[in-house]
CSV table of C-alpha atoms in Angstrom, one decimal:
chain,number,residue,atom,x,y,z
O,1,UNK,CA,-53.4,-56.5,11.9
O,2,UNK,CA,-54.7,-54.9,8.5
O,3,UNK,CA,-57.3,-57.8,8.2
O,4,UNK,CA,-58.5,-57.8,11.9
O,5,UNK,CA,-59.0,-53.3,11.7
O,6,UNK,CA,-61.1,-53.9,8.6
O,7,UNK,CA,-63.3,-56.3,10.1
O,8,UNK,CA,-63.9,-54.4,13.5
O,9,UNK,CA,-63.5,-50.7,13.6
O,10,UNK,CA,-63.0,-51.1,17.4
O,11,UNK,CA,-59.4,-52.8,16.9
O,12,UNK,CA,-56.8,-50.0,17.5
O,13,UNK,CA,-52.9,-49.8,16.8
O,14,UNK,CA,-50.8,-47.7,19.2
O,15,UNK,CA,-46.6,-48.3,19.4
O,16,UNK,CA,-43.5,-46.6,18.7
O,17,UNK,CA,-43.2,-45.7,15.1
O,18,UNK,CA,-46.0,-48.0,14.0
O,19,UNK,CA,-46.1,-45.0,11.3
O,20,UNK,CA,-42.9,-44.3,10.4
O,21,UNK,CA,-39.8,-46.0,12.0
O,22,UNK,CA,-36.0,-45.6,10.6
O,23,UNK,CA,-34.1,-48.3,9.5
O,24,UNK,CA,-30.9,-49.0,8.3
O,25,UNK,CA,-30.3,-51.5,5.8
O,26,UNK,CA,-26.8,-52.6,4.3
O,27,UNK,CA,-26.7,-53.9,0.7
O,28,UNK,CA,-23.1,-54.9,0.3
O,29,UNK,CA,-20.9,-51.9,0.3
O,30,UNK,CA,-23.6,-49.5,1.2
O,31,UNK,CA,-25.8,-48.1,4.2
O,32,UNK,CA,-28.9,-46.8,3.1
O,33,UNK,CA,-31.3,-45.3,5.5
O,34,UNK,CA,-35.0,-45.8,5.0
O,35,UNK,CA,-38.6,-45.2,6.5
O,36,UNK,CA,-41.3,-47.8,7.1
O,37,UNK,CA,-43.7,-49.0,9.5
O,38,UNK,CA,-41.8,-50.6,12.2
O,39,UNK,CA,-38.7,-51.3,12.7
O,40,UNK,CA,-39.2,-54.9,11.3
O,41,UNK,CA,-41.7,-53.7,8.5
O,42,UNK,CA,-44.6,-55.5,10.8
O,43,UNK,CA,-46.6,-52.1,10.4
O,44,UNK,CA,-46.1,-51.0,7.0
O,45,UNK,CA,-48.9,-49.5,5.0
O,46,UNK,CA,-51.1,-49.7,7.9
O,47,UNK,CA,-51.1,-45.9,8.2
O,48,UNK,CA,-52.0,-45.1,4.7
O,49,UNK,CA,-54.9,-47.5,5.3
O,50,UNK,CA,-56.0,-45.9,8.3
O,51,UNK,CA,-55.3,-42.4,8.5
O,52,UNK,CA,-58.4,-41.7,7.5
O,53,UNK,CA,-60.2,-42.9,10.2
O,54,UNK,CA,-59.0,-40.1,13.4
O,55,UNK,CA,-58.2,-42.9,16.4
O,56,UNK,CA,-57.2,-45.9,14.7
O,57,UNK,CA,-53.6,-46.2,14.5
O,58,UNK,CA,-51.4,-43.7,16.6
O,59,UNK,CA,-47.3,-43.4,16.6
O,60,UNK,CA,-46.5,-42.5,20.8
O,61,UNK,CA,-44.2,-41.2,23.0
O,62,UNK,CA,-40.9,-43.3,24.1
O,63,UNK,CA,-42.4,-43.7,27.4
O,64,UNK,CA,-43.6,-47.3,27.4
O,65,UNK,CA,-45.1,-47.0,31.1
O,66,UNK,CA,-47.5,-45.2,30.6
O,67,UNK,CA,-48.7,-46.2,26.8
O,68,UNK,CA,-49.4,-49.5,28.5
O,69,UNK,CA,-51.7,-47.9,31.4
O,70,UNK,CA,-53.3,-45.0,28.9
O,71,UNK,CA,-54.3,-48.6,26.7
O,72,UNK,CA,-55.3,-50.7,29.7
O,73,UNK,CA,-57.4,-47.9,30.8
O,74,UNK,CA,-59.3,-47.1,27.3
O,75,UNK,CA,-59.8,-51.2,26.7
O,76,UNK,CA,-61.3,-51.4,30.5
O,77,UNK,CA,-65.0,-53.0,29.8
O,78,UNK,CA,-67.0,-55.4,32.0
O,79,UNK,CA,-67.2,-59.4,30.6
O,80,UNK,CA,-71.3,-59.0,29.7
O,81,UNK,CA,-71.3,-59.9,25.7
O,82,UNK,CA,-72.9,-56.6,24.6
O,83,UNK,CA,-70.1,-54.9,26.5
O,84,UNK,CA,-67.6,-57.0,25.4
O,85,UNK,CA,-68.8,-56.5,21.7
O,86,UNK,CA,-68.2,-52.8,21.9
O,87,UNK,CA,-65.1,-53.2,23.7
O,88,UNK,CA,-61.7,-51.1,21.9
O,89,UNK,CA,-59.4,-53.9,21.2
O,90,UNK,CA,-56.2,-52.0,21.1
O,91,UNK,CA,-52.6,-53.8,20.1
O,92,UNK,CA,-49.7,-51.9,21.2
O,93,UNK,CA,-46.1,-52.4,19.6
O,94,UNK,CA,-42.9,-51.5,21.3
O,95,UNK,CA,-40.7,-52.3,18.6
O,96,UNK,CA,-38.6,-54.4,21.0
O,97,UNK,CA,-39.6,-56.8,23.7
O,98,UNK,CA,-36.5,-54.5,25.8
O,99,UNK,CA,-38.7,-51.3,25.3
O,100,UNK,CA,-41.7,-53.7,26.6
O,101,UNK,CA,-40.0,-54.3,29.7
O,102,UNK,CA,-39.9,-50.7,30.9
O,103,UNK,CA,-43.9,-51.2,30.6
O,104,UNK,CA,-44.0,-54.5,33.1
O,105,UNK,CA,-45.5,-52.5,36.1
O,106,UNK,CA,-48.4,-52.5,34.3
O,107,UNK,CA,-49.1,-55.5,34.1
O,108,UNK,CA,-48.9,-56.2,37.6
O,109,UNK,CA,-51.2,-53.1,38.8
O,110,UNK,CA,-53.9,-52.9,36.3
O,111,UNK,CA,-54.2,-56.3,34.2
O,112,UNK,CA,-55.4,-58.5,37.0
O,113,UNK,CA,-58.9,-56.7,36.9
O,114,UNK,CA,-60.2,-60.3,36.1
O,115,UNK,CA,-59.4,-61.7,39.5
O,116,UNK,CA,-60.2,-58.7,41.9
O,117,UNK,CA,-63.6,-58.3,40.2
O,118,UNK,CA,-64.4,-61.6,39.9
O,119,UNK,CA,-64.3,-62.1,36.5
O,120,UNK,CA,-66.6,-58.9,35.8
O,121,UNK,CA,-64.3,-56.6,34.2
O,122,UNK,CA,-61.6,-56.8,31.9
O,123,UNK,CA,-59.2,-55.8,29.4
O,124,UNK,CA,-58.8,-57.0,26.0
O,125,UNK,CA,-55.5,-55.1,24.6
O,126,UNK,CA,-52.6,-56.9,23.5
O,127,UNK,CA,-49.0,-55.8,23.8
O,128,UNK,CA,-46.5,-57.4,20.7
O,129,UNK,CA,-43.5,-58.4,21.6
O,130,UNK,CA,-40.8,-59.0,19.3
O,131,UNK,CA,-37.8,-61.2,21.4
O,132,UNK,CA,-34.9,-62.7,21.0
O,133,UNK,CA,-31.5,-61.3,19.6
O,134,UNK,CA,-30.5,-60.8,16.2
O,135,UNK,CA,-26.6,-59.8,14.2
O,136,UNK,CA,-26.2,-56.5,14.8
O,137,UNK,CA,-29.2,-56.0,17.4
O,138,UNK,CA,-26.7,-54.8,20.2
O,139,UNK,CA,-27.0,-55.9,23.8
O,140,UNK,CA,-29.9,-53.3,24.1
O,141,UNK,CA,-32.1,-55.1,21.8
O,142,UNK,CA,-31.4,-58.8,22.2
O,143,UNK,CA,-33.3,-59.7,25.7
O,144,UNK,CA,-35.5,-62.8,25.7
O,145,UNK,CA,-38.4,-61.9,28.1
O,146,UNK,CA,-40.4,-65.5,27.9
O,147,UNK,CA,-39.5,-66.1,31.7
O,148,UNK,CA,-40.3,-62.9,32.5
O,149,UNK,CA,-43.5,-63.0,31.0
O,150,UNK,CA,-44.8,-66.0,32.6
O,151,UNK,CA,-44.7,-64.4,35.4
O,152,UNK,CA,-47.3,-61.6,34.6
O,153,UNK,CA,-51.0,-62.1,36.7
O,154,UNK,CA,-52.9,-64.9,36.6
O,155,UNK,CA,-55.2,-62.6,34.3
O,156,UNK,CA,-53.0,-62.4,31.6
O,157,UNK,CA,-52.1,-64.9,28.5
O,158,UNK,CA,-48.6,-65.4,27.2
O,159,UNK,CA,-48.3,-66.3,23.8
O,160,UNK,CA,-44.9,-67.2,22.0
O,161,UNK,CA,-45.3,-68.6,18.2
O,162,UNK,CA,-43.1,-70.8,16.4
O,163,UNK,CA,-44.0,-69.9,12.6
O,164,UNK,CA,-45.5,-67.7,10.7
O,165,UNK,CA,-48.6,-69.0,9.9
O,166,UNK,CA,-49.3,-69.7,13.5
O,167,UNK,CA,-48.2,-66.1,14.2
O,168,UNK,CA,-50.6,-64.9,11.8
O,169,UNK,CA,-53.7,-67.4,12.9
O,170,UNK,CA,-53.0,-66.5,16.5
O,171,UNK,CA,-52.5,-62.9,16.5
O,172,UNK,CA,-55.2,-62.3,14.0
O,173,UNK,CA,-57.7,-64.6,16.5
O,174,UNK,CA,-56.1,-62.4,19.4
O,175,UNK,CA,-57.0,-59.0,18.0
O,176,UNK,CA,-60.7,-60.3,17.3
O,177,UNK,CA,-61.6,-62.6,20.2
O,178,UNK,CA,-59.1,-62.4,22.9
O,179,UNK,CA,-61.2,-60.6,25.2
O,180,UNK,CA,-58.2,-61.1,28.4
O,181,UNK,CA,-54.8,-58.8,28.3
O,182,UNK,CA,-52.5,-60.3,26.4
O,183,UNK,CA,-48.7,-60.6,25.8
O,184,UNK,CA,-47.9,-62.2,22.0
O,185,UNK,CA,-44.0,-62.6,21.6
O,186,UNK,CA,-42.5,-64.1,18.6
O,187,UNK,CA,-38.8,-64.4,17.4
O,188,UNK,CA,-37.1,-61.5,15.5
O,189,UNK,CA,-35.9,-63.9,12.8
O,190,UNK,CA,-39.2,-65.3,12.1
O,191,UNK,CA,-40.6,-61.6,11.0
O,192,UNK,CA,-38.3,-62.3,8.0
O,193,UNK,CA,-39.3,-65.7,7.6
O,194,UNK,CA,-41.2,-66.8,4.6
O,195,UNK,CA,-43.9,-69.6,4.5
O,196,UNK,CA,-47.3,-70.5,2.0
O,197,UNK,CA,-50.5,-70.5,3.4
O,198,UNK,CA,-54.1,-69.8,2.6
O,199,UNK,CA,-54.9,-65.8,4.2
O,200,UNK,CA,-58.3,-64.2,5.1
O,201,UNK,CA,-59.2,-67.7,6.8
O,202,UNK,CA,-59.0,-69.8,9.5
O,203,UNK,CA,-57.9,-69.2,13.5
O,204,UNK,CA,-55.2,-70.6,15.6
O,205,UNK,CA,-57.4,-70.7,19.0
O,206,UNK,CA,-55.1,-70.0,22.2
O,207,UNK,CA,-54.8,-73.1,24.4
O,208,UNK,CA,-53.3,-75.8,22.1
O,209,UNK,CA,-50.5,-76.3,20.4
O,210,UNK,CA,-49.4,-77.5,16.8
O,211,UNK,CA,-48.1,-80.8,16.6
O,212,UNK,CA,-44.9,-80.9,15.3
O,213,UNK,CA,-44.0,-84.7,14.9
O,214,UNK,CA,-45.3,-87.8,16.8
O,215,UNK,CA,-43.9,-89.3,19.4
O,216,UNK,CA,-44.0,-91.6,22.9
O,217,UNK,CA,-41.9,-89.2,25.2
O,218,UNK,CA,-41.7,-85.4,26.0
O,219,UNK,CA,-38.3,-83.4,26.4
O,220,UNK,CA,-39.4,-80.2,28.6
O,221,UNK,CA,-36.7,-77.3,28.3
O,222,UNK,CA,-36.7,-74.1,30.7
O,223,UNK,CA,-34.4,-72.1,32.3
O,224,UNK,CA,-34.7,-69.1,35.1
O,225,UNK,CA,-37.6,-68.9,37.1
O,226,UNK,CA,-39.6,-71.2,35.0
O,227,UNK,CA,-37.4,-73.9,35.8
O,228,UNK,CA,-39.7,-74.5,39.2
O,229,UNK,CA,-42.6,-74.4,37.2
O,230,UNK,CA,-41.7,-76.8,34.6
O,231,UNK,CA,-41.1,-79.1,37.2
């Protein structure tokens, strides 16, 4: 996020305590209550970077419904390059995929622009998603949305990483090119998961995947509403 606002002043940050979130840690026998930026640290320092610059990064309201829409409206552009050049790229983070659900109306009403204008208008903003459960994380703030998500318009891409060097190729490539509405999930546990790799180069370019291990056969895996798909 810090590399993609520095190298286009029309990337934006807008989420629930993206400045200053509270967090609880334990270290052994003690609770100690801190402040960062996010509730998994994904935001931290961004403010300081930023504040100068009125627009850039914004904490909001705990009303996820209409973050989403006030976003999809101020990212609205038509798909001509010089249009799409200028375009505010905004990311929003809800903390918690569950806080992203309350914005999933949205998606439905106002990011399938691409198909009712035939491909003339569109929206690049990006919402992030983090999924999954973790110890601790409550019922409230352990939902898996993928199903859900795969369900959004036709005009929107789903992303889901595995690592954190893909999460860090992809999302940075989302924030600077993806020029569609976007949903990026990744796993709670891989926030906190470490990993070497080169920074300040090199894209992860939506459509393929990362080949894991070679092989002759293919094992596919869903579950809900995907099931039908996957079929």
């Amino acid at each position: 996020i810090k590399e993609a606002m520095e190298m286009n002043p029309n990337v934006l940050l807008r989420g629930i305590d993206v400045y200053k979130g509270l967090s609880i840690r334990r270290e052994r026998d003690t609770i100690r209550k801190i402040h960062q930026g996010g509730y998994f640290n994904q935001t931290e320092g961004l403010f300081e970077l930023f504040a100068h610059d009125p627009g850039r990064i914004h904490n909001t309201p705990v009303a996820e419904l209409d973050v989403l829409k006030y976003a999809l409206g101020m990212s609205t552009t038509s798909t001509d390059p010089e249009a799409i050049k200028n375009a505010l790229r905004i990311l929003v983070d809800f903390q918690y995929a569950d806080y992203g659900i309350e914005a999933w109306p949205a998606w439905h009403v106002l990011s399938h622009v691409l198909y009712t204008t035939g491909g003339k208008i569109t929206r690049p903003v990006g919402v992030l998603l983090p999924s999954g459960a973790v110890a601790g994380g409550g019922t409230m703030h352990s939902h898996e949305v993928a199903a859900k998500a795969l369900q959004t318009p036709s005009g929107v891409d789903v992303f889901y990483t595995s690592d954190p060097e893909t999460t860090y190729k992809l999302l940075r490539y989302c924030l600077l090119y993806e020029n569609n509405p976007y949903i990026f999930m990744v796993d709670k546990t891989n926030i906190f998961q470490k990993e070497e790799f080169e920074i300040g180069t090199g894209f992860f370019e939506p459509g393929r995947g990362r080949v894991v291990k070679e092989g002759s056969g293919i094992q596919i895996i869903s579950f809900g509403p995907m099931v039908n798909k996957a079929i």
